[in-house]
Each structure stands twice: as C-alpha cells, then as structure tokens.
Amino acid sequence: MAHSLSAKKRIRQGEKRQARNKARKETLKVETKAFNAALTGGNAAEATKALGALVSTLDRVKLKSTIHPNTAARRRSRATKKLNALTAKAGTKA
C-alpha cells in the first residue's frame, strides 16, 4: 500500500490510464469484428467501409500509445490484404 501522496496519486493516474486503454482496445475489437463480419459476408463495399473505420481507430489508438505503432501497421496490413483477396476473388467471379 502506498503511503506518500505522490505514490497514491500515481496509483490513481494508473487506474485512469488503464480504464482509458481498456476502452480504446474494446473499441478496436468491435471495429475488427465488424470488419471480419463484412468479410465473411462477402460484401466488398461494406468491408471497404468497415476497413476505413478500422484503420481510423487503429491510427487513433496508436497515436495515444495504447498499442505499439508496429502492431497497428501489422493489423492494418493484414486487414487490407484480406480485403484485397476478397475483391480479387469477387473480380474473378464477375
């Protein structure tokens, strides 16, 4: 248990940061699930829109240092690659 005022303040600050980071990561999970749902549905237009929202959220979370910038880049790359595969597959069917 912290005894000094500064140590108690650091505990309070840490709890606030933890809550903010948790909320940001939850938003990221929701966006990722929406994108994956659009992908499995096979709707390229909806998936493109969901990818835009996902990339925007990734960039925001990255800038706030909740996730590492390379993690955001990797997730963006993989999501884009999945969307490109879907559009290529849809292009060969047409």
Short mmCIF file of C-alpha atoms in Angstrom, two decimals:
data_model
loop_
_atom_site.label_atom_id
_atom_site.label_comp_id
_atom_site.label_asym_id
_atom_site.label_seq_id
_atom_site.Cartn_x
_atom_site.Cartn_y
_atom_site.Cartn_z
CA MET A 1 0.00 0.00 0.00
CA ALA A 2 1.28 3.42 -0.96
CA HIS A 3 1.96 5.84 1.86
CA SER A 4 3.19 9.04 0.25
CA LEU A 5 0.86 11.42 -1.53
CA SER A 6 2.76 11.12 -4.78
CA ALA A 7 2.57 7.32 -4.71
CA LYS A 8 -1.18 7.49 -4.09
CA LYS A 9 -1.55 9.91 -6.99
CA ARG A 10 0.41 7.59 -9.28
CA ILE A 11 -1.98 4.78 -8.37
CA ARG A 12 -4.97 6.98 -9.23
CA GLN A 13 -3.39 8.04 -12.51
CA GLY A 14 -2.59 4.45 -13.40
CA GLU A 15 -6.17 3.37 -12.80
CA LYS A 16 -7.46 6.15 -15.07
CA ARG A 17 -4.99 5.25 -17.81
CA GLN A 18 -5.87 1.58 -17.52
CA ALA A 19 -9.58 2.39 -17.93
CA ARG A 20 -8.90 4.59 -20.98
CA ASN A 21 -6.67 1.99 -22.61
CA LYS A 22 -9.20 -0.75 -21.94
CA ALA A 23 -11.96 1.31 -23.58
CA ARG A 24 -9.78 2.04 -26.61
CA LYS A 25 -8.87 -1.63 -27.02
CA GLU A 26 -12.53 -2.62 -26.71
CA THR A 27 -13.42 -0.15 -29.47
CA LEU A 28 -10.67 -1.66 -31.58
CA LYS A 29 -12.05 -5.17 -31.02
CA VAL A 30 -15.55 -4.04 -32.02
CA GLU A 31 -14.24 -2.46 -35.25
CA THR A 32 -12.20 -5.58 -36.04
CA LYS A 33 -15.20 -7.84 -35.51
CA ALA A 34 -17.34 -5.63 -37.76
CA PHE A 35 -14.69 -5.81 -40.48
CA ASN A 36 -14.38 -9.59 -40.18
CA ALA A 37 -18.16 -9.96 -40.30
CA ALA A 38 -18.29 -7.91 -43.50
CA LEU A 39 -15.51 -10.07 -44.96
CA THR A 40 -17.24 -13.34 -44.17
CA GLY A 41 -20.47 -11.91 -45.58
CA GLY A 42 -18.65 -11.39 -48.86
CA ASN A 43 -19.83 -7.81 -49.24
CA ALA A 44 -16.83 -5.89 -50.59
CA ALA A 45 -18.45 -2.45 -50.32
CA GLU A 46 -19.38 -2.98 -46.68
CA ALA A 47 -15.95 -4.46 -45.94
CA THR A 48 -14.26 -1.42 -47.51
CA LYS A 49 -16.30 0.89 -45.31
CA ALA A 50 -15.51 -1.22 -42.24
CA LEU A 51 -11.81 -1.19 -43.15
CA GLY A 52 -11.84 2.61 -43.22
CA ALA A 53 -13.34 2.69 -39.74
CA LEU A 54 -10.85 0.08 -38.51
CA VAL A 55 -7.84 1.95 -39.91
CA SER A 56 -9.08 5.20 -38.39
CA THR A 57 -9.47 3.55 -34.99
CA LEU A 58 -6.05 1.89 -35.28
CA ASP A 59 -4.39 5.21 -36.04
CA ARG A 60 -6.14 6.94 -33.14
CA VAL A 61 -5.21 4.19 -30.67
CA LYS A 62 -1.63 4.15 -31.97
CA LEU A 63 -1.24 7.90 -31.52
CA LYS A 64 -2.41 7.64 -27.91
CA SER A 65 0.29 4.97 -27.29
CA THR A 66 -2.24 2.33 -26.31
CA ILE A 67 -0.77 -0.07 -28.85
CA HIS A 68 2.64 -0.07 -30.48
CA PRO A 69 2.84 1.63 -33.89
CA ASN A 70 4.19 -1.53 -35.50
CA THR A 71 1.25 -3.50 -34.12
CA ALA A 72 -1.14 -1.01 -35.71
CA ALA A 73 0.75 -1.21 -39.01
CA ARG A 74 0.70 -5.00 -38.96
CA ARG A 75 -3.04 -5.16 -38.26
CA ARG A 76 -3.77 -2.57 -40.96
CA SER A 77 -1.65 -4.51 -43.45
CA ARG A 78 -3.32 -7.83 -42.70
CA ALA A 79 -6.80 -6.36 -42.88
CA THR A 80 -6.03 -4.68 -46.21
CA LYS A 81 -4.58 -7.90 -47.55
CA LYS A 82 -7.79 -9.75 -46.61
CA LEU A 83 -9.92 -7.10 -48.32
CA ASN A 84 -7.76 -7.22 -51.45
CA ALA A 85 -8.15 -11.01 -51.55
CA LEU A 86 -11.93 -10.61 -51.31
CA THR A 87 -12.08 -8.04 -54.10
CA ALA A 88 -9.79 -10.13 -56.30
CA LYS A 89 -11.99 -13.15 -55.70
CA ALA A 90 -15.11 -11.10 -56.49
CA GLY A 91 -13.40 -9.78 -59.64
CA THR A 92 -12.74 -13.27 -60.98
CA LYS A 93 -16.38 -14.28 -60.42
CA ALA A 94 -17.75 -11.35 -62.39
#
